[in-house]
């Protein structure tokens, strides 16, 4: 949450903000709206692309806005108009004021442009004003592949999420290529031909750059979690990763530049670097394990806080920090959006205690948050258990706790 609040401070600045610094805030706002109002995640990627396309259309002095508005912008806007109207009607200003304001602005830009084109007075479209309004946006200014947390675009695919988590411990370039493919998979069906060509070249450049430099195994000790997570390859080497990149680059060179790329296939090829077989049947085990640990931490931390027992509370704060990277990157995107938000609240509660420690403060609002989050997590745990597809035991859960604590202690040295 520290990053989130720093983003909020930047957002309220009158100066032009660094949008990269705003990403935690931007991603959180979109995830919350999606959870509260059942908005598809791909709505945000298509919206972002539509805003980008609109800005480029308005900026192009060599082309009138009439024909492309009718053939490109109107159909594209139609694919997101229902969700956009739902958000404008249901989202409150006091919760999402900045984002809702920018959604209203963009809705006005597109509808006003289409209206003028329909009346055959496209020359009255205030191009410079509309471009300026888009460039002044802080949350909806086009971010392309960064418009949404890429883990949410994995569509709850456990294999993809595990691979992305592990790839980040080996080489960040792997994650960058996966994130581009995840975003491309959502947007490619509505992309115009020229943009497909651009991203075809961008993907080739990323893969080539990754091949030109040796793989850096960053913090690869985390790979020792393999026995606790899923059946992974015994070894992962730079040559194995380079082999996958070479195969992708070779296939890319034969694909017409304006043809839609098979992102699913290449995402599967990158998964195969780490994972030797399909693992979907293990997903419920992982989710149940991590929710059980979070619920246990929550319950016992509350007891320790009420008893003003700093030693016990500190142990649970350490455990929360140990599981957070895996839970945030893998488990959370597997959950229903409303349950995922409760996991965010769980980590925020732990952050609050850690910030105050060794003082222990338990305001009434925090007690209520404790109880609500505990109830939501317990309900989700029971829902998973009744599916009958769970084989994990309490001993397995405790073994995982010991493992992640051990790894965090090693990394802290």
Coordinates of C-alpha atoms in Angstrom, one line a residue:
X1 CA 0.0 0.0 0.0
X2 CA 3.0 2.4 0.4
X3 CA 3.4 2.4 -3.4
X4 CA -0.4 2.9 -3.8
X5 CA -0.4 5.9 -1.5
X6 CA 2.7 7.4 -3.1
X7 CA 0.9 7.1 -6.4
X8 CA -2.1 8.9 -5.0
X9 CA 0.2 11.8 -3.9
X10 CA 1.6 12.0 -7.4
X11 CA -1.9 11.9 -8.8
X12 CA -3.0 14.9 -6.8
X13 CA 0.0 17.0 -7.9
X14 CA -0.7 19.8 -10.3
X15 CA 2.4 19.0 -12.2
X16 CA 2.4 16.4 -15.0
X17 CA 2.9 13.1 -13.1
X18 CA 5.2 10.2 -13.9
X19 CA 2.6 7.7 -15.1
X20 CA 4.9 4.8 -14.3
X21 CA 4.9 5.9 -10.7
X22 CA 1.1 5.9 -10.9
X23 CA 0.8 2.3 -12.0
X24 CA 0.0 0.7 -8.6
X25 CA -2.9 3.3 -8.1
X26 CA -4.1 2.9 -11.7
X27 CA -4.1 -0.9 -11.5
X28 CA -5.8 -1.0 -8.1
X29 CA -8.6 1.4 -9.2
X30 CA -9.4 -0.7 -12.3
X31 CA -9.3 -4.0 -10.3
X32 CA -11.6 -2.6 -7.7
X33 CA -14.2 -1.4 -10.3
X34 CA -14.0 -4.8 -12.0
X35 CA -14.6 -6.6 -8.8
X36 CA -17.5 -4.4 -7.6
X37 CA -19.3 -4.1 -10.9
X38 CA -18.5 -7.3 -12.7
X39 CA -16.5 -5.6 -15.4
X40 CA -14.3 -7.9 -17.6
X41 CA -10.6 -7.2 -17.4
X42 CA -10.3 -7.1 -21.2
X43 CA -12.6 -4.1 -21.1
X44 CA -9.7 -2.0 -19.8
X45 CA -7.2 -3.2 -22.4
X46 CA -9.7 -2.5 -25.2
X47 CA -10.6 0.9 -23.7
X48 CA -6.9 1.8 -23.5
X49 CA -6.4 0.8 -27.1
X50 CA -9.4 2.8 -28.2
X51 CA -8.2 5.9 -26.4
X52 CA -4.8 5.5 -28.1
X53 CA -6.3 5.0 -31.5
X54 CA -8.6 8.1 -31.0
X55 CA -5.7 10.3 -30.0
X56 CA -3.6 9.2 -33.1
X57 CA -6.6 9.7 -35.3
X58 CA -7.2 13.2 -34.0
X59 CA -3.4 14.1 -34.2
X60 CA -3.1 13.0 -37.9
X61 CA -3.4 16.3 -39.9
X62 CA -3.1 14.4 -43.2
X63 CA -6.3 12.5 -42.7
X64 CA -9.9 13.6 -42.2
X65 CA -11.6 12.1 -39.2
X66 CA -14.8 11.2 -41.1
X67 CA -14.1 7.9 -42.7
X68 CA -11.9 6.3 -40.0
X69 CA -14.4 7.4 -37.4
X70 CA -17.1 5.4 -39.1
X71 CA -15.0 2.4 -40.1
X72 CA -12.6 2.0 -37.1
X73 CA -13.6 4.2 -34.1
X74 CA -17.4 3.6 -34.1
X75 CA -17.2 -0.3 -34.2
X76 CA -14.4 -0.3 -31.6
X77 CA -16.3 2.0 -29.3
X78 CA -19.3 -0.2 -29.6
X79 CA -17.5 -3.2 -28.1
X80 CA -16.9 -1.3 -24.9
X81 CA -19.9 1.1 -24.7
X82 CA -22.0 -1.2 -22.5
X83 CA -19.4 -1.6 -19.8
X84 CA -18.5 2.1 -20.0
X85 CA -22.1 3.1 -19.6
X86 CA -22.5 0.7 -16.6
X87 CA -19.4 2.2 -14.9
X88 CA -20.6 5.8 -15.5
X89 CA -24.0 5.0 -14.0
X90 CA -23.0 2.9 -11.0
X91 CA -19.5 4.0 -9.9
X92 CA -19.6 6.7 -7.3
X93 CA -17.6 9.9 -7.5
X94 CA -16.4 9.8 -3.9
X95 CA -14.8 6.4 -4.4
X96 CA -13.4 6.7 -8.0
X97 CA -13.6 10.4 -8.7
X98 CA -10.4 10.8 -10.9
X99 CA -11.1 7.7 -13.0
X100 CA -14.8 8.4 -13.4
X101 CA -14.1 11.9 -14.5
X102 CA -11.7 10.7 -17.2
X103 CA -14.2 8.1 -18.4
X104 CA -16.8 10.8 -18.8
X105 CA -14.3 13.0 -20.7
X106 CA -13.4 10.2 -23.1
X107 CA -17.1 9.2 -23.6
X108 CA -17.8 12.8 -24.5
X109 CA -14.9 13.0 -26.9
X110 CA -16.0 9.9 -28.9
X111 CA -19.7 10.5 -28.9
X112 CA -19.3 14.1 -29.9
X113 CA -16.9 13.2 -32.7
X114 CA -19.2 10.5 -34.0
X115 CA -22.2 12.9 -33.8
X116 CA -20.4 15.5 -35.9
X117 CA -19.3 13.0 -38.4
X118 CA -22.8 11.7 -38.7
X119 CA -24.0 15.2 -39.5
X120 CA -21.3 15.6 -42.2
X121 CA -19.5 18.4 -40.3
X122 CA -16.4 16.4 -39.3
X123 CA -14.3 19.6 -39.9
X124 CA -15.9 21.0 -36.7
X125 CA -14.4 18.3 -34.5
X126 CA -12.1 20.2 -32.1
X127 CA -9.1 18.1 -32.7
X128 CA -6.6 20.0 -30.6
X129 CA -8.9 20.4 -27.6
X130 CA -9.7 16.6 -27.6
X131 CA -6.0 15.7 -28.0
X132 CA -5.2 18.0 -25.1
X133 CA -7.9 16.5 -22.9
X134 CA -6.5 13.0 -23.6
X135 CA -2.9 14.0 -22.9
X136 CA -4.0 15.6 -19.6
X137 CA -5.4 12.3 -18.4
X138 CA -3.6 10.8 -15.5
X139 CA -5.2 7.3 -15.2
X140 CA -6.5 6.6 -18.7
X141 CA -3.7 8.1 -20.7
X142 CA -2.8 5.1 -23.0
X143 CA -0.4 2.8 -21.3
X144 CA -0.7 -0.1 -23.8
X145 CA 0.7 -3.3 -22.3
X146 CA 0.9 -1.7 -18.8
X147 CA -2.8 -0.6 -18.8
X148 CA -3.7 -3.4 -16.3
X149 CA -1.8 -5.8 -14.0
X150 CA -0.7 -8.5 -16.5
X151 CA -1.4 -11.3 -14.0
X152 CA -5.1 -10.5 -14.3
X153 CA -4.9 -11.1 -18.1
X154 CA -3.7 -14.7 -17.5
X155 CA -7.4 -15.6 -17.2
X156 CA -6.8 -17.6 -14.0
X157 CA -4.5 -19.9 -15.9
X158 CA -2.4 -21.5 -13.1
X159 CA 0.3 -22.7 -15.4
X160 CA 0.8 -19.2 -16.8
X161 CA 0.8 -17.5 -13.4
X162 CA 3.3 -20.0 -12.0
X163 CA 5.6 -19.5 -15.0
X164 CA 5.4 -15.7 -14.8
X165 CA 6.2 -15.8 -11.1
X166 CA 9.2 -18.1 -11.5
X167 CA 10.5 -16.3 -14.7
X168 CA 10.7 -13.1 -12.6
X169 CA 13.2 -14.8 -10.3
X170 CA 15.4 -15.8 -13.3
X171 CA 15.3 -12.9 -15.7
X172 CA 12.9 -9.9 -16.0
X173 CA 13.1 -10.0 -19.8
X174 CA 11.2 -13.3 -19.7
X175 CA 8.4 -11.6 -17.8
X176 CA 8.4 -8.6 -20.1
X177 CA 7.9 -10.9 -23.1
X178 CA 5.1 -12.8 -21.4
X179 CA 3.4 -9.6 -20.3
X180 CA 3.5 -8.2 -23.9
X181 CA 2.0 -11.5 -25.2
X182 CA -0.7 -11.5 -22.5
X183 CA -1.7 -7.9 -23.5
X184 CA -1.5 -8.6 -27.2
X185 CA -3.7 -11.7 -26.8
X186 CA -6.5 -9.4 -25.5
X187 CA -6.1 -6.6 -27.9
X188 CA -5.1 -8.3 -31.2
X189 CA -8.7 -9.1 -32.3
X190 CA -9.6 -5.4 -32.4
X191 CA -6.2 -4.1 -33.6
X192 CA -5.9 -2.3 -36.9
X193 CA -3.5 -3.7 -39.5
X194 CA -0.7 -1.2 -38.9
X195 CA -0.7 -1.8 -35.2
X196 CA -0.4 -5.5 -35.7
X197 CA 2.7 -4.8 -37.8
X198 CA 4.1 -2.6 -35.1
X199 CA 3.7 -5.1 -32.3
X200 CA 5.0 -7.9 -34.5
X201 CA 8.2 -5.9 -34.8
X202 CA 8.2 -5.0 -31.1
X203 CA 8.0 -8.7 -30.1
X204 CA 10.8 -9.6 -32.5
X205 CA 13.0 -6.9 -31.0
X206 CA 12.3 -8.0 -27.4
X207 CA 13.1 -11.7 -28.2
X208 CA 16.2 -10.7 -30.2
X209 CA 17.5 -8.5 -27.3
X210 CA 16.9 -11.4 -24.9
X211 CA 19.0 -13.6 -27.2
X212 CA 21.8 -11.1 -27.5
X213 CA 22.4 -11.0 -23.7
X214 CA 23.1 -14.0 -21.4
X215 CA 20.3 -15.0 -19.1
X216 CA 20.8 -13.6 -15.6
X217 CA 19.6 -15.9 -12.9
X218 CA 18.3 -13.4 -10.4
X219 CA 17.4 -14.8 -7.0
X220 CA 17.0 -18.3 -8.5
X221 CA 17.1 -19.8 -5.0
X222 CA 13.4 -19.3 -5.1
X223 CA 13.3 -22.1 -7.6
X224 CA 13.9 -24.4 -4.7
X225 CA 10.2 -24.0 -3.9
X226 CA 9.6 -26.4 -6.8
X227 CA 8.9 -29.4 -4.6
X228 CA 6.3 -27.3 -2.7
X229 CA 4.5 -25.7 -5.6
X230 CA 4.2 -28.0 -8.6
X231 CA 6.0 -30.5 -10.7
X232 CA 8.7 -28.4 -12.4
X233 CA 11.8 -29.1 -14.4
X234 CA 14.7 -30.3 -12.4
X235 CA 16.9 -27.7 -14.0
X236 CA 16.4 -24.5 -16.0
X237 CA 19.4 -23.3 -18.0
X238 CA 20.2 -20.2 -20.1
X239 CA 20.5 -22.5 -23.1
X240 CA 17.0 -23.9 -22.6
X241 CA 15.5 -20.4 -22.4
X242 CA 17.5 -19.3 -25.5
X243 CA 16.3 -22.4 -27.4
X244 CA 12.7 -21.3 -26.8
X245 CA 13.5 -17.8 -27.9
X246 CA 15.2 -19.0 -31.1
X247 CA 12.1 -21.1 -31.9
X248 CA 9.8 -18.1 -31.4
X249 CA 12.0 -15.8 -33.4
X250 CA 12.2 -18.3 -36.2
X251 CA 8.4 -18.7 -36.4
X252 CA 7.9 -14.9 -36.2
X253 CA 10.1 -14.4 -39.2
X254 CA 7.7 -16.4 -41.4
X255 CA 4.5 -14.9 -40.1
X256 CA 3.1 -12.0 -42.3
X257 CA 3.6 -8.7 -40.4
X258 CA -0.1 -7.8 -40.4
X259 CA -1.3 -11.3 -39.4
X260 CA -2.6 -11.9 -35.9
X261 CA 0.1 -13.7 -33.9
X262 CA -0.6 -16.9 -32.0
X263 CA 0.1 -15.5 -28.5
X264 CA -1.4 -18.6 -26.8
X265 CA 1.1 -20.9 -28.5
X266 CA 4.1 -18.9 -27.5
X267 CA 2.9 -18.4 -24.0
X268 CA 2.6 -22.2 -23.8
X269 CA 6.2 -22.5 -25.2
X270 CA 7.5 -20.2 -22.4
X271 CA 5.6 -22.2 -19.8
X272 CA 7.3 -25.3 -21.1
X273 CA 10.7 -23.9 -20.0
X274 CA 9.7 -24.4 -16.4
X275 CA 6.8 -26.8 -16.4
X276 CA 6.9 -30.3 -18.0
X277 CA 3.2 -31.1 -17.9
X278 CA -0.3 -29.6 -17.4
X279 CA -0.9 -28.7 -13.8
X280 CA -4.5 -27.3 -13.6
X281 CA -5.5 -30.2 -11.3
X282 CA -3.2 -28.7 -8.6
X283 CA -4.8 -25.3 -8.7
X284 CA -7.3 -25.9 -6.0
X285 CA -4.6 -27.3 -3.7
X286 CA -2.5 -24.2 -4.1
X287 CA -5.5 -21.8 -3.6
X288 CA -6.7 -23.7 -0.5
X289 CA -3.2 -23.8 0.9
X290 CA -2.6 -20.1 0.5
X291 CA -6.1 -19.0 1.7
X292 CA -5.7 -21.3 4.7
X293 CA -2.3 -19.7 5.6
X294 CA -3.7 -16.2 5.2
X295 CA -6.8 -17.0 7.3
X296 CA -4.6 -18.6 10.0
X297 CA -2.3 -15.6 10.1
X298 CA -5.3 -13.3 10.3
X299 CA -7.0 -15.1 13.1
X300 CA -3.8 -15.6 15.2
X301 CA -2.5 -12.1 14.6
X302 CA -5.8 -10.7 15.9
X303 CA -5.6 -12.8 19.0
X304 CA -2.0 -11.7 19.5
X305 CA -2.9 -8.0 19.0
X306 CA -5.8 -8.2 21.4
X307 CA -3.5 -9.9 24.0
X308 CA -0.7 -7.4 23.3
X309 CA 1.7 -10.2 22.6
X310 CA 4.4 -8.7 20.3
X311 CA 6.5 -11.9 19.8
X312 CA 3.5 -13.9 18.4
X313 CA 2.4 -11.0 16.3
X314 CA 5.9 -10.5 14.9
X315 CA 6.1 -14.2 13.8
X316 CA 2.8 -13.8 11.9
X317 CA 3.9 -10.5 10.3
X318 CA 7.1 -12.3 9.1
X319 CA 5.0 -15.1 7.7
X320 CA 2.7 -12.7 5.9
X321 CA 5.7 -11.1 4.3
X322 CA 7.1 -14.5 3.3
X323 CA 4.0 -15.6 1.4
X324 CA 3.1 -12.3 -0.1
X325 CA 5.1 -12.4 -3.4
X326 CA 3.7 -15.8 -4.3
X327 CA 0.2 -15.1 -3.2
X328 CA 0.1 -11.7 -4.9
X329 CA 1.5 -13.0 -8.2
X330 CA -0.1 -16.4 -8.4
X331 CA -2.9 -17.1 -6.0
X332 CA -4.7 -13.8 -6.0
X333 CA -5.4 -13.7 -9.8
X334 CA -6.9 -17.2 -9.5
X335 CA -9.6 -16.0 -7.1
X336 CA -13.0 -14.4 -7.8
X337 CA -12.4 -10.6 -7.9
X338 CA -14.2 -9.9 -4.6
X339 CA -12.2 -12.5 -2.7
X340 CA -9.0 -11.2 -4.3
X341 CA -9.7 -7.7 -2.9
X342 CA -10.1 -9.2 0.6
X343 CA -6.6 -10.7 0.2
X344 CA -5.4 -7.1 -0.5
X345 CA -7.1 -6.0 2.7
X346 CA -5.4 -8.8 4.6
X347 CA -2.0 -7.6 3.5
X348 CA -2.9 -4.0 4.2
X349 CA -3.8 -5.0 7.8
X350 CA -0.4 -6.8 8.2
X351 CA 1.3 -3.7 6.8
X352 CA -0.5 -1.5 9.3
X353 CA 0.7 -3.7 12.2
X354 CA 4.3 -3.8 10.8
X355 CA 4.4 -0.1 10.4
X356 CA 3.2 0.4 14.1
X357 CA 5.4 -2.4 15.5
X358 CA 6.4 -2.8 18.4
X359 CA 3.4 -0.7 19.4
X360 CA 0.1 -2.5 19.0
X361 CA -2.9 -0.5 18.0
X362 CA -6.3 -2.1 17.5
X363 CA -8.9 0.6 16.4
X364 CA -12.6 -0.6 16.1
X365 CA -12.5 -0.2 12.3
X366 CA -9.5 -2.6 12.1
X367 CA -11.4 -5.1 14.2
X368 CA -14.3 -4.9 11.8
X369 CA -12.0 -5.3 8.8
X370 CA -10.4 -8.4 10.5
X371 CA -13.7 -10.1 11.0
X372 CA -15.1 -9.3 7.5
X373 CA -11.9 -10.5 5.8
X374 CA -11.8 -13.6 8.0
X375 CA -15.4 -14.4 7.0
X376 CA -14.8 -14.0 3.3
X377 CA -11.7 -16.1 3.3
X378 CA -13.4 -18.8 5.4
X379 CA -16.3 -18.9 3.0
X380 CA -14.1 -19.3 0.0
X381 CA -12.1 -22.1 1.7
X382 CA -15.3 -24.0 2.4
X383 CA -16.5 -23.5 -1.2
X384 CA -13.2 -25.0 -2.6
X385 CA -13.4 -27.9 -0.1
X386 CA -16.8 -29.0 -1.2
X387 CA -15.6 -29.4 -4.8
X388 CA -14.0 -32.6 -3.7
X389 CA -10.9 -31.9 -5.9
X390 CA -8.5 -31.0 -3.0
X391 CA -5.8 -33.4 -1.7
X392 CA -3.6 -31.1 0.3
X393 CA -3.2 -31.8 4.1
X394 CA -2.5 -29.7 7.1
X395 CA 1.0 -31.2 7.1
X396 CA 1.6 -30.0 3.5
X397 CA 0.4 -26.5 4.5
X398 CA 2.8 -26.4 7.5
X399 CA 5.7 -27.7 5.3
X400 CA 5.1 -24.9 2.8
X401 CA 5.1 -22.3 5.7
X402 CA 8.4 -23.6 6.9
X403 CA 9.8 -23.5 3.4
X404 CA 8.8 -19.9 2.6
X405 CA 10.0 -18.7 6.0
X406 CA 13.3 -20.4 5.4
X407 CA 13.8 -18.8 2.0
X408 CA 12.9 -15.4 3.2
X409 CA 15.4 -15.7 6.1
X410 CA 18.1 -16.8 3.6
X411 CA 17.4 -13.8 1.3
X412 CA 17.5 -11.4 4.3
X413 CA 21.1 -12.4 5.2

